[in-house]
Amino acid sequence: MADAIQVPRGTFDILPADSVARARVYSAAATLFELAGYGRIETPAFEDTQLFARGVGEGTDIVHKEMFTFTDQGDRSLTLRPEATAAVCRAYIEHGMHRLPQPVKLWSWGPFFRHERPQAGRFRQFHQLNAEAIGSDLPLVDAELIMLLDDLLRGLGVPGLKLRLSSLGTPASRVAYREELLAYLREHDDELSPEVRERMAENPLRAFDSKDPGTRAAMAQAPRLIDQLEQADAEHFAEVRSLLDQAGVEYVLDGTLVRGLDYYTRTVFEFESERLDAQAATIGGGGRYDGLVEALGGPPASGCGWAGGIERILLAVAEPQPDPVADVFVAAPETQAASAFALVHELRNAGLRAELDLAGRSLKGQMKHANRLGARRTVILDEQGAAEVRDMQSGEQTALDLARAAEALSR
Ligand code: HAM
């Protein structure tokens, strides 16, 4: 036998048994977004590399070391999308969506790619549920988006949820703060991990994200951006908080919250579940990105959004899902296989989940198989084509008029 080929590291197959729980998340999201007036958007799995370099930021881990980038046959640099926001903004610009009533509210679902170190809840191909509202800077937009994710996660039964909330102000206000933080980091240089020390000039805020105990201790006293927001940013943040308070959405203020993408302005947030490993506990996160559309060559347009990690949601909920059960199994001897085939077709058209033997089993083998499938009822055709129906729970068997089979079996 030839060597079996396996999936690439950090990727996985989604098997039928996994699909039921996934479909439940998808359908909860689709319903929620429909009620809130979000339209579904799908963008390509790969984009021009420049989109992410400019959109997500050269200084981020994602662009720096996690992108799957390749050159195509036409010598263009393309990248498998590591996130959705930059691509949705590109689509907003490309399709002139600024001419539509604002904000334009869009949601999507699909695979994303990051070359990360695989572990529980961290993959190289994973799936995100994404929401973006582009074209309004009102705090109402931030609050509504946070409320939607809160509703979704609670509705799905994610245990031990914690919402961390902060504001990053505007890029202009961050310039002065960055210098102050950098000065602080230099003063505490010897307490920081080598990794933080190496990257601090490029992105000093990342030091807040370090898991290293020495760095964490040093960062406990570091200056916080949230304590020095400019007035307009502080007012915006206060309004977001007041709306969340009125809606009963619980959160903790956390001035150490930094996100791994450069486009954020003002509100940022993350939902964690205590059910997950600390290394990959964030179930979803997002925030406002008021300069992104313009940075990508579009008109000035504010934006806000979030992404939830499907695999992490499923890990946190982790309830066993029952397999789907067949309503009817049609068992028949070989001579009646064509009648069974036609009957199953007719029953499916009537909306019943109907199956038949596809492996040449004996009639006895077919009855066993019907049991294994959890069929509620089995139609048994005899050699002459007459039919009986067996209730698989009680074992009771009655004659079935094939001319009215769909009607009788729908009861
Ligand atoms: P993000 O925080 O990079 O944000 O990712 C959002 C979520 O995707 C994470 O909280 C996590 O649940 C999941 N996730 C990220 N990387 C992985 C991975 N390697 N394996 C499994 N799950 C993962 C964004 O992507 C932003 N685009 C969110 C956003 C939308 N901000 C504004 N609008």
Coordinates of C-alpha atoms and ligand atoms in Angstrom, one line a residue:
M1 CA 0.0 0.0 0.0
A2 CA 1.2 3.5 -0.8
D3 CA 1.8 5.9 2.2
A4 CA -1.4 7.6 3.2
I5 CA -1.4 11.4 2.7
Q6 CA -2.6 13.4 5.7
V7 CA -4.0 16.9 6.0
P8 CA -1.4 19.7 6.4
R9 CA -0.4 20.6 10.0
G10 CA -2.9 22.9 11.7
T11 CA -5.8 22.0 9.3
F12 CA -8.6 19.5 9.8
D13 CA -11.5 17.8 8.1
I14 CA -15.0 18.6 9.0
L15 CA -16.8 15.3 9.2
P16 CA -20.5 14.7 9.2
A17 CA -20.6 14.3 12.9
D18 CA -19.1 17.8 13.3
S19 CA -21.4 19.4 10.8
V20 CA -24.6 19.3 13.0
A21 CA -23.1 21.6 15.6
R22 CA -21.6 23.9 12.9
A23 CA -24.9 24.2 11.1
R24 CA -26.6 25.2 14.4
V25 CA -24.1 28.1 14.8
Y26 CA -24.6 29.1 11.2
S27 CA -28.3 29.1 11.4
A28 CA -28.3 31.0 14.8
A29 CA -26.1 33.6 13.2
A30 CA -28.1 33.8 10.0
T31 CA -31.3 34.4 11.9
L32 CA -29.7 37.0 14.2
F33 CA -28.3 38.9 11.2
E34 CA -31.5 38.8 9.3
L35 CA -33.4 40.3 12.2
A36 CA -30.8 43.0 12.5
G37 CA -30.8 43.9 8.8
Y38 CA -27.3 42.6 7.9
G39 CA -26.8 41.4 4.3
R40 CA -24.5 38.4 3.6
I41 CA -21.3 39.1 1.7
E42 CA -18.7 36.6 0.4
T43 CA -15.3 37.7 -0.7
P44 CA -12.6 35.6 -2.3
A45 CA -10.3 33.2 -0.3
F46 CA -7.3 35.0 -1.7
E47 CA -6.6 38.7 -2.3
D48 CA -3.8 41.0 -3.5
T49 CA -1.1 40.8 -0.7
Q50 CA -1.1 44.6 -0.5
L51 CA -4.6 44.6 0.9
F52 CA -3.5 42.9 4.1
A53 CA -0.1 44.6 4.2
R54 CA -1.8 48.0 4.1
G55 CA -5.0 47.0 5.9
V56 CA -3.9 44.9 8.8
G57 CA -0.5 46.6 9.1
E58 CA 3.1 45.6 8.5
G59 CA 3.9 45.7 12.2
T60 CA 1.4 43.0 13.2
D61 CA 2.3 39.4 13.8
I62 CA -0.3 38.5 11.1
V63 CA 1.5 40.3 8.3
H64 CA 5.0 39.9 9.7
K65 CA 5.0 36.1 10.0
E66 CA 1.6 34.4 9.6
M67 CA 0.4 35.0 6.0
F68 CA 0.3 32.3 3.4
T69 CA 1.6 34.3 0.5
F70 CA 2.4 33.1 -3.0
T71 CA 3.2 34.4 -6.4
D72 CA 0.9 33.3 -9.2
Q73 CA 1.7 32.4 -12.8
G74 CA 1.3 36.1 -13.7
D75 CA 4.0 37.1 -11.1
R76 CA 1.4 38.7 -8.8
S77 CA 1.7 38.4 -5.0
L78 CA -1.4 36.9 -3.6
T79 CA -2.3 36.0 0.0
L80 CA -4.8 33.5 1.5
R81 CA -7.0 35.9 3.6
P82 CA -6.0 35.9 7.2
E83 CA -9.1 38.0 8.2
A84 CA -12.2 39.5 6.6
T85 CA -12.3 43.2 7.5
A86 CA -9.8 44.5 5.0
A87 CA -11.5 42.5 2.2
V88 CA -15.0 43.7 3.2
C89 CA -13.7 47.3 3.1
R90 CA -12.2 46.6 -0.3
A91 CA -15.6 45.3 -1.5
Y92 CA -17.3 48.4 0.0
I93 CA -15.0 50.6 -2.1
E94 CA -15.0 48.5 -5.3
H95 CA -18.8 48.3 -5.4
G96 CA -19.4 52.0 -4.5
M97 CA -21.3 51.0 -1.4
H98 CA -20.8 54.5 0.0
R99 CA -23.6 55.6 -2.3
L100 CA -26.0 53.2 -0.4
P101 CA -27.8 54.3 2.8
Q102 CA -25.2 54.2 5.6
P103 CA -24.1 52.3 7.5
V104 CA -23.8 49.3 5.2
K105 CA -24.2 46.3 7.4
L106 CA -22.6 43.0 6.2
W107 CA -21.9 39.6 7.6
S108 CA -20.0 36.7 6.3
W109 CA -18.8 33.2 7.2
G110 CA -15.9 31.3 5.8
P111 CA -12.3 29.9 6.1
F112 CA -9.3 32.0 7.0
F113 CA -5.6 31.2 7.0
R114 CA -2.8 32.1 9.4
H115 CA 0.5 30.3 9.8
E116 CA 0.3 30.0 13.6
R117 CA 1.6 27.4 16.0
P118 CA -1.2 24.8 16.1
Q119 CA -2.7 24.0 19.5
A120 CA -6.2 23.4 20.9
G121 CA -8.4 26.2 19.3
R122 CA -5.5 27.5 17.1
F123 CA -5.3 26.3 13.6
R124 CA -3.8 27.3 10.3
Q125 CA -7.1 27.1 8.5
F126 CA -10.0 28.1 10.8
H127 CA -13.4 29.6 10.3
Q128 CA -14.8 33.0 11.3
L129 CA -18.2 34.5 11.5
N130 CA -17.8 38.2 10.7
A131 CA -19.9 41.3 11.0
E132 CA -19.1 44.8 9.7
A133 CA -21.1 48.1 9.7
I134 CA -19.4 50.6 7.5
G135 CA -20.4 54.3 7.1
S136 CA -21.3 55.6 10.6
D137 CA -19.2 56.7 13.5
L138 CA -22.1 56.7 16.0
P139 CA -21.5 54.9 19.3
L140 CA -24.9 53.2 18.6
V141 CA -23.1 51.1 15.9
D142 CA -20.4 49.9 18.3
A143 CA -23.0 49.0 21.0
E144 CA -25.3 47.3 18.6
L145 CA -22.5 45.1 17.2
I146 CA -21.3 44.2 20.7
M147 CA -24.9 43.3 21.7
L148 CA -25.3 41.1 18.6
L149 CA -22.2 39.0 19.5
D150 CA -23.2 38.9 23.1
D151 CA -26.7 37.7 22.1
L152 CA -25.3 35.1 19.7
L153 CA -22.8 33.6 22.2
R154 CA -25.4 33.5 25.0
G155 CA -28.0 32.1 22.7
L156 CA -25.6 29.3 21.7
G157 CA -24.9 28.6 25.4
V158 CA -21.2 29.5 25.5
P159 CA -20.3 29.0 29.2
G160 CA -18.2 31.4 31.4
L161 CA -18.4 34.4 29.0
K162 CA -16.4 37.5 29.8
L163 CA -16.5 40.7 27.7
R164 CA -13.4 43.0 27.9
L165 CA -13.8 46.5 26.6
S166 CA -11.5 49.4 26.0
S167 CA -10.8 52.3 23.7
L168 CA -7.7 53.0 21.7
G169 CA -8.5 56.6 20.8
T170 CA -7.4 57.8 17.4
P171 CA -4.0 57.3 15.7
A172 CA -3.1 61.0 16.4
S173 CA -3.7 60.6 20.1
R174 CA -1.7 57.3 20.1
V175 CA 1.5 59.0 18.8
A176 CA 2.2 60.8 22.1
Y177 CA 1.1 57.8 24.1
R178 CA 3.4 55.5 22.1
E179 CA 6.4 57.6 23.0
E180 CA 5.5 57.6 26.7
L181 CA 5.0 53.8 26.7
L182 CA 8.2 53.3 24.8
A183 CA 10.1 55.4 27.4
Y184 CA 8.5 53.3 30.2
L185 CA 9.5 50.0 28.4
R186 CA 13.1 51.3 28.0
E187 CA 13.2 52.1 31.7
H188 CA 12.1 48.6 32.6
D189 CA 14.1 46.9 29.8
D190 CA 15.7 44.3 32.1
E191 CA 12.3 43.0 33.3
L192 CA 11.0 42.3 29.8
S193 CA 11.1 39.1 27.9
P194 CA 13.6 39.0 25.0
E195 CA 10.7 38.8 22.5
V196 CA 9.0 41.9 23.8
R197 CA 12.3 43.8 24.0
E198 CA 13.1 42.9 20.4
R199 CA 9.7 44.1 19.0
M200 CA 9.0 47.0 21.3
A201 CA 10.2 49.8 19.0
E202 CA 7.9 48.4 16.3
N203 CA 4.8 47.9 18.3
P204 CA 5.1 48.8 22.0
L205 CA 1.5 48.1 22.8
R206 CA 2.0 44.4 22.3
A207 CA 3.9 44.2 25.6
F208 CA 0.5 44.3 27.3
D209 CA -0.3 41.0 25.5
S210 CA 2.7 39.1 26.8
K211 CA 2.3 35.9 28.8
D212 CA 5.8 36.2 30.3
P213 CA 5.5 36.7 34.1
G214 CA 8.3 39.3 34.3
T215 CA 6.8 41.4 31.5
R216 CA 3.4 41.1 33.0
A217 CA 4.6 42.4 36.4
A218 CA 6.4 45.3 34.7
M219 CA 3.3 46.1 32.6
A220 CA 1.0 46.3 35.7
Q221 CA 2.3 49.9 36.3
A222 CA 2.7 50.9 32.7
P223 CA 0.8 54.0 31.5
R224 CA -2.6 53.2 29.9
L225 CA -4.0 54.8 26.8
I226 CA -7.5 54.6 28.2
D227 CA -6.5 57.1 31.0
Q228 CA -5.5 59.7 28.5
L229 CA -8.1 59.7 25.7
E230 CA -8.9 62.9 23.9
Q231 CA -12.2 64.5 24.8
A232 CA -14.1 63.4 21.7
D233 CA -12.8 59.8 22.0
A234 CA -13.7 59.7 25.7
E235 CA -17.2 60.9 25.0
H236 CA -17.7 58.3 22.3
F237 CA -16.5 55.6 24.7
A238 CA -18.7 56.8 27.5
E239 CA -21.7 56.7 25.2
V240 CA -20.9 53.1 24.1
R241 CA -20.7 52.1 27.7
S242 CA -23.9 53.8 28.6
L243 CA -25.7 52.1 25.8
L244 CA -24.4 48.7 26.9
D245 CA -25.3 49.4 30.5
Q246 CA -28.9 50.2 29.4
A247 CA -29.1 47.1 27.4
G248 CA -27.8 45.0 30.3
V249 CA -24.7 43.8 28.5
E250 CA -22.0 43.0 31.1
Y251 CA -18.4 43.9 30.5
V252 CA -15.1 44.7 32.3
L253 CA -13.1 47.7 31.4
D254 CA -9.6 46.6 30.5
G255 CA -7.0 49.2 29.5
T256 CA -4.5 46.4 28.7
L257 CA -6.6 45.1 25.8
V258 CA -4.7 45.4 22.6
R259 CA -5.8 43.8 19.4
G260 CA -3.5 42.0 17.0
L261 CA -4.4 44.2 14.0
D262 CA -3.3 47.8 13.4
Y263 CA -6.5 49.3 12.0
Y264 CA -8.4 49.9 15.2
T265 CA -9.5 53.3 16.5
R266 CA -11.6 54.0 19.6
T267 CA -13.7 51.0 20.8
V268 CA -12.1 47.6 21.0
F269 CA -13.5 44.5 22.7
E270 CA -13.0 40.7 23.1
F271 CA -15.2 37.9 24.4
E272 CA -13.5 35.1 26.3
S273 CA -14.8 31.8 27.6
E274 CA -13.4 30.4 30.8
R275 CA -14.0 26.9 29.3
L276 CA -11.1 27.4 26.9
D277 CA -7.3 27.3 27.4
A278 CA -5.8 30.6 28.3
Q279 CA -3.6 30.5 25.2
A280 CA -6.7 30.5 22.9
A281 CA -9.5 31.8 25.1
T282 CA -10.7 34.6 22.9
I283 CA -13.9 33.5 21.2
G284 CA -14.4 36.7 19.3
G285 CA -13.2 40.2 19.1
G286 CA -13.4 43.4 17.1
G287 CA -13.7 47.1 17.3
R288 CA -13.9 50.4 15.3
Y289 CA -11.7 51.1 12.4
D290 CA -12.4 54.7 11.3
G291 CA -9.5 55.2 8.9
L292 CA -9.3 51.8 7.2
V293 CA -11.6 52.5 4.1
E294 CA -9.7 55.6 3.4
A295 CA -6.3 53.9 3.8
L296 CA -7.4 51.4 1.2
G297 CA -8.1 54.1 -1.3
G298 CA -11.8 54.7 -0.6
P299 CA -13.8 57.8 0.6
P300 CA -13.7 58.7 4.3
A301 CA -16.0 56.1 6.0
S302 CA -16.0 55.0 9.6
G303 CA -16.4 51.3 10.3
C304 CA -16.9 48.9 13.2
G305 CA -17.1 45.1 13.4
W306 CA -16.1 41.8 14.9
A307 CA -15.2 38.2 14.1
G308 CA -16.1 35.1 16.1
G309 CA -14.0 32.0 15.8
I310 CA -16.2 29.1 14.9
E311 CA -13.9 26.3 16.2
R312 CA -13.5 28.2 19.5
I313 CA -17.3 28.6 19.9
L314 CA -17.7 24.9 19.2
L315 CA -14.9 23.9 21.7
A316 CA -16.5 26.1 24.4
V317 CA -20.1 24.7 23.8
A318 CA -18.8 21.1 23.3
E319 CA -22.1 19.4 23.7
P320 CA -22.5 16.1 21.9
Q321 CA -24.9 16.4 19.0
P322 CA -27.2 13.6 18.1
D323 CA -26.9 12.2 14.6
P324 CA -29.7 13.0 12.2
V325 CA -32.3 10.3 12.2
A326 CA -34.1 9.0 9.1
D327 CA -37.9 9.2 9.1
V328 CA -38.2 6.2 6.8
F329 CA -36.0 3.4 5.6
V330 CA -37.3 1.5 2.5
A331 CA -36.2 -2.2 2.6
A332 CA -36.7 -4.4 -0.4
P333 CA -35.4 -7.6 -2.0
E334 CA -33.1 -7.2 -5.0
T335 CA -36.0 -7.8 -7.4
Q336 CA -37.8 -4.7 -6.0
A337 CA -34.8 -2.4 -5.8
A338 CA -36.2 -0.1 -8.6
S339 CA -39.5 0.3 -6.7
A340 CA -37.7 1.1 -3.5
F341 CA -35.6 3.7 -5.4
A342 CA -38.7 5.3 -6.8
L343 CA -40.5 5.3 -3.5
V344 CA -37.6 7.0 -1.7
H345 CA -37.6 9.7 -4.3
E346 CA -41.3 10.2 -3.8
L347 CA -41.0 10.4 0.0
R348 CA -38.1 12.9 -0.2
N349 CA -40.2 15.1 -2.5
A350 CA -42.9 15.0 0.2
G351 CA -40.3 16.3 2.7
L352 CA -39.5 13.1 4.5
R353 CA -35.9 12.0 5.3
A354 CA -35.9 8.7 3.5
E355 CA -33.1 6.2 2.8
L356 CA -32.6 2.9 1.1
D357 CA -29.9 0.2 1.0
L358 CA -27.0 1.2 -1.2
A359 CA -24.7 -1.8 -0.4
G360 CA -26.5 -4.9 -1.7
R361 CA -27.5 -6.1 1.8
S362 CA -30.0 -9.0 2.3
L363 CA -33.4 -8.1 3.6
K364 CA -32.4 -9.0 7.1
G365 CA -29.2 -6.9 6.7
Q366 CA -31.4 -4.0 5.6
M367 CA -33.6 -4.2 8.7
K368 CA -30.4 -4.1 10.9
H369 CA -29.1 -1.2 8.9
A370 CA -32.5 0.7 9.3
N371 CA -32.1 0.2 13.1
R372 CA -28.5 1.5 13.0
L373 CA -29.7 4.6 11.1
G374 CA -32.3 5.2 13.9
A375 CA -35.1 5.1 11.3
R376 CA -38.5 5.7 12.9
R377 CA -40.3 3.5 10.4
T378 CA -39.3 1.0 7.8
V379 CA -41.3 0.2 4.7
I380 CA -40.8 -3.4 3.7
L381 CA -41.5 -4.3 0.1
D382 CA -42.1 -8.0 -0.7
E383 CA -41.2 -9.9 -3.9
Q384 CA -44.6 -9.0 -5.4
G385 CA -44.1 -5.4 -4.6
A386 CA -46.7 -5.2 -1.8
A387 CA -45.7 -3.1 1.2
E388 CA -45.9 -3.1 5.0
V389 CA -44.7 -0.5 7.4
R390 CA -43.0 -1.3 10.6
D391 CA -42.8 1.0 13.6
M392 CA -39.2 0.5 14.7
Q393 CA -39.9 1.3 18.3
S394 CA -43.0 -0.9 18.9
G395 CA -42.2 -3.5 16.3
E396 CA -45.9 -3.2 15.1
Q397 CA -46.3 -3.9 11.4
T398 CA -49.3 -2.8 9.2
A399 CA -50.1 -3.0 5.5
L400 CA -49.3 0.1 3.5
D401 CA -51.1 1.4 0.4
L402 CA -48.2 2.4 -1.9
A403 CA -50.5 4.8 -3.9
R404 CA -50.8 6.9 -0.7
A405 CA -47.5 6.1 0.9
A406 CA -46.2 9.7 1.3
E407 CA -49.4 10.8 2.9
A408 CA -49.5 7.9 5.3
L409 CA -45.9 8.2 6.3
S410 CA -46.1 11.9 6.8
R411 CA -48.4 11.3 9.8
Ligands
HAM1 P1 -9.0 38.4 15.4 O1 -9.0 38.8 16.8 O2 -7.7 38.3 14.7 O3 -9.9 39.5 14.7 O4 -9.8 37.1 15.1 C1 -11.2 36.9 15.6 C2 -11.4 35.6 16.2 O5 -11.0 34.5 15.2 C3 -10.5 35.2 17.4 O6 -11.1 35.8 18.5 C4 -10.5 33.7 17.4 O7 -11.7 33.3 18.0 C5 -10.6 33.4 15.9 N1 -9.2 33.0 15.5 C6 -8.2 33.9 15.1 N2 -7.1 33.2 14.8 C7 -7.4 31.9 14.9 C8 -6.7 30.6 14.7 N3 -5.5 30.6 14.2 N4 -7.4 29.4 15.0 C9 -8.6 29.4 15.4 N5 -9.4 30.6 15.6 C10 -8.8 31.8 15.4 C11 -10.1 39.6 13.3 O8 -9.9 38.8 12.5 C12 -10.8 40.9 12.9 N6 -10.9 40.9 11.5 C13 -12.1 41.1 13.6 C14 -12.8 42.4 13.2 C15 -13.8 42.5 12.4 N7 -12.5 43.6 13.7 C16 -13.3 44.5 13.1 N8 -14.1 43.8 12.3

